Amino acid sequence: MCNKKKFRSNNKDLQSVEKKMDRRHFLTTTSMGIGAFALGSLMGLEKVFGGTKKTAQEEIMQSLPHFLPKAKRVVYLFQSGGPSQFETFDYKPKLTDMFGKELPSSVRQGQRLTAMSAQQSSLPIAPSKFKFKQHGESRTWVSELLPHTAKMVDDLCIIKSMYTEQINHDPAITFFQTGHQLPGRPSIGSWMSYGLGSDNKNFPNFIVLTSGNGGQPLYSRLWGNGFLPTQHQGVQFRSGKDPVLFLNNPENYHHEDRKDMLSYLKELNEVQNSAYGDPEVDARISQYEMAFRMQTSVPEVTDMSDEPDEVFEMYGKDSRTPGTYAANCLMARRLLEKDVKFIQLYHRGWDHHAGLPWGMKKQCEATDQPTAAFLKDLKQRGLLEDTLVIWGGEFGRTVYSQGKLTPQSYGRDHHPKCFSMWMAGAGVKAGMSYGETDDFSYNIVKDPVHVHDFHATLMHIMGIDHEKLTYKFQGRRFRLTDVHGNVVNDILS
Amino acid sequence: MDFSNFSLFIGRFHPLLVHLPIGFIFMVYIIEIAEHYKLIEHTKKVVKLILLSGGVSGIITCVLGYFLGSGESDYDFESIQLHQWLGIITTLVVFGAYFLKEKDNQFYKPSLGLLFILLSATGHMGGNLTHGSTYLTQYAPIKFNEHPNEFERPEITSVEEAQVFGDLVYPILETKCISCHNEEKKKGNLSLTSKASILKGGKNGAFVVAGNSAKSSFVERISLPHHHEDIMPPEGKKPLSDQDIALITFWIDQGMGSFDTTLVALSPDEKLEEIVLQRLGFKASKSSYAFENIDPAIITQLKENHFEIRELIVGSNALDVSISKKIDINKGIQTLEPIKNNILWLDLKEQDVNGEDLKKIGQYTHLVKLNLSKTSIHDNDLMALKELQNLEVINLHSTNISDEGLEILKGIPSIKKIYSWNTNIGKQLAEVH
């Protein structure tokens, strides 16, 4: 607390307020201060006897990365709402002959259903209305709804045996993003940012892009930092004039003035910090500095006018419309080229309780081509060499129809016990399918992969031992995988 | 109230109370010396009072010591006998000194000398009983080879020489167990200082059951929950780490509790192998990534000049280097010279790299991945990279490289992938292997 600069107002009213503040300051710092002093002297002694003793957290941070990282960056294409595995990657030909038949109770095994279909008098089996074909050298079955993804299938590692414990959107997506079904934990991207730091100080480590409308809402806690320092939360880029809100200077406000203002503000914050030592003050200082750097870096990356026409054609015509999934995919590639560590796209609208064939068709049309183009683009630019791409939702969907089953249309309810997702790029085997479900895609019969296992594997690919990256908060050490998670070694390249 | 163990209860105050007579006696020395140098005078009454106090507290200490010694069966019988008699003699000599002082006898000062020797001997023996005989000299600058240790191992120079017990398990025993389980102080009648005594075990028997850690009381006791009554080391001392327990379990299960099995004869799993290598000080020998140390100041300076540098595995000195904005790369490459043998991944995309720079990069012996995309390099510049023995991936997209450059790169035996989209080669991705 030495060498503290005092900022004093020359306004009389303010001076009287400052005096009161001092009295309060005295009271608060002395009541806590005695304890703090005792603690401080203890820590001082520790320094005398123990040399430079590191805190436990510092030791954790300095042990990273634990392994040779396979990937430097992650792009997570989150399909919010729960895309059906039946109409995408989990081909179930035997269901065709069982159209409309009752789901055998031996398959369901008394599993509790959601309130949305628990009241149904029957649970008729609904085979996929769409055809499947084998693609690529890996001869992987892919639905006709995903013709572009099908062409990239030899680059994918499809996991058909994902499962979760959550059956409704909010807890399921929160679970997927933070490792816990209740809000408050840091998201995957925040852990990565915290653990691995930045490769480009002009951008946040964790950037979020959202698209799609209707369906389940998204909320900023999905990319929240939880108890980790605030600068590790995801920064959302929007479409339109201000990609990052409140980033631009007010009109007629000069860049240099901004710089001066921020440097004074930093001094003020440091005064506050030296008095209280609140890490959130550090976080705020670093965020202001980041925002200042982003004033130049963000317009550069969001201005897509330097992309040639053939790129827009590859990503599809939507890619010219800001805020679409296609435009976000293209933006993600541009951010990757700037070495942003963790980019997460969220695309809404996969929650097809009714009218699923129509809904799936619409969503696949909006996402299939951009997704495939994104992969292809990354591959040709060599970015797939050190980038991991992930595609998937928060859970799967039921084999039985929710609501009326007709040859033209049906719906599917939430199904946590199995669903498909894929990874591609650095660290995972290409052209691989992992795990199997039963003939009804209701239960997993081989190689189940839990959400915690997925997190553990993802961290492993980034060079982190998921058991070792912990953060102590409220007396407990937290991990992304809590006390669970096994790395799925079989899919690692 | 239960008084059945009362004598043992008060007996355990012996190590506390013993310091009282010691303190009194030392006070006598201080006063006598002070008087000798004429700093104080007329001390006879005071000295007598202190000596009397020392004698009386000595008697109490002896009684408590007797309770402790007869109540606890963990101590070596001979050592404790000797300690007991020395303690009694010391107390008697204190009284002797009291009477000599009273009479102003000429033997008073020699008696103080005798007392000093007795006190030191008794105290040292007591300390050995409590802490074990190696406690005092363990960290002494000079090694006292009073007790030749049959587990003593020469420094090993390779993993092949490592013995599971001698190099991995014994060090744990030495730091965490032996202070209470040795020949002088056999807590639970267990001594861990020789092969025979380890095999014999303690009063609970079956200390080590070869091949069956679950039945070995050794593993059972160390892996109890931390607040369990029977956990070893006992509550208040630091429990063994998970790594320690894993190693001991491994020694019993796979090493069959044998004392001379070598590590290479067994097959530790990946995690254990890592622990083992770390403990033996061969941390990075498994992966080949262990490079010469770097001056942290160099890294700091490079980071200030827009280089992004991170270590690929902690402690390996293997670096991943990229640049966050366009810089004067010719100068930049020069600043990388001091760490050129540490760079594994190098990303120079969009920088104005020229042939001279590539000649320097051609000497980065450990380079594995090189990104030269969106640069203006030419085919013949790539000749400079021919000597790179470890280069596996090179990214040349959006450059003017043609088939000629591709041929040069194909000549590098280690190369696996060449990214050549948007170049004059015309192929999108040339996979060589």
PDB file of C-alpha atoms in Angstrom, chain A residues 159 161-162 434-436 444-449 490:
ATOM      1  CA  ILE A 159     -19.154 -40.385 -32.158  1.00  0.00           C
ATOM      2  CA  SER A 161     -22.534 -43.079 -28.547  1.00  0.00           C
ATOM      3  CA  MET A 162     -22.651 -39.735 -26.784  1.00  0.00           C
ATOM      4  CA  TYR A 434     -16.914 -44.537 -32.743  1.00  0.00           C
ATOM      5  CA  GLY A 435     -19.494 -46.232 -30.558  1.00  0.00           C
ATOM      6  CA  GLU A 436     -22.706 -48.025 -31.439  1.00  0.00           C
ATOM      7  CA  ILE A 444     -25.765 -47.502 -26.332  1.00  0.00           C
ATOM      8  CA  VAL A 445     -24.384 -50.970 -26.972  1.00  0.00           C
ATOM      9  CA  LYS A 446     -20.705 -50.152 -27.461  1.00  0.00           C
ATOM     10  CA  ASP A 447     -18.192 -47.539 -26.277  1.00  0.00           C
ATOM     11  CA  PRO A 448     -20.360 -44.988 -24.485  1.00  0.00           C
ATOM     12  CA  VAL A 449     -18.951 -41.470 -24.293  1.00  0.00           C
ATOM     13  CA  ASP A 490      -9.431 -44.710 -29.092  1.00  0.00           C
TER      14      ASP A 490
END
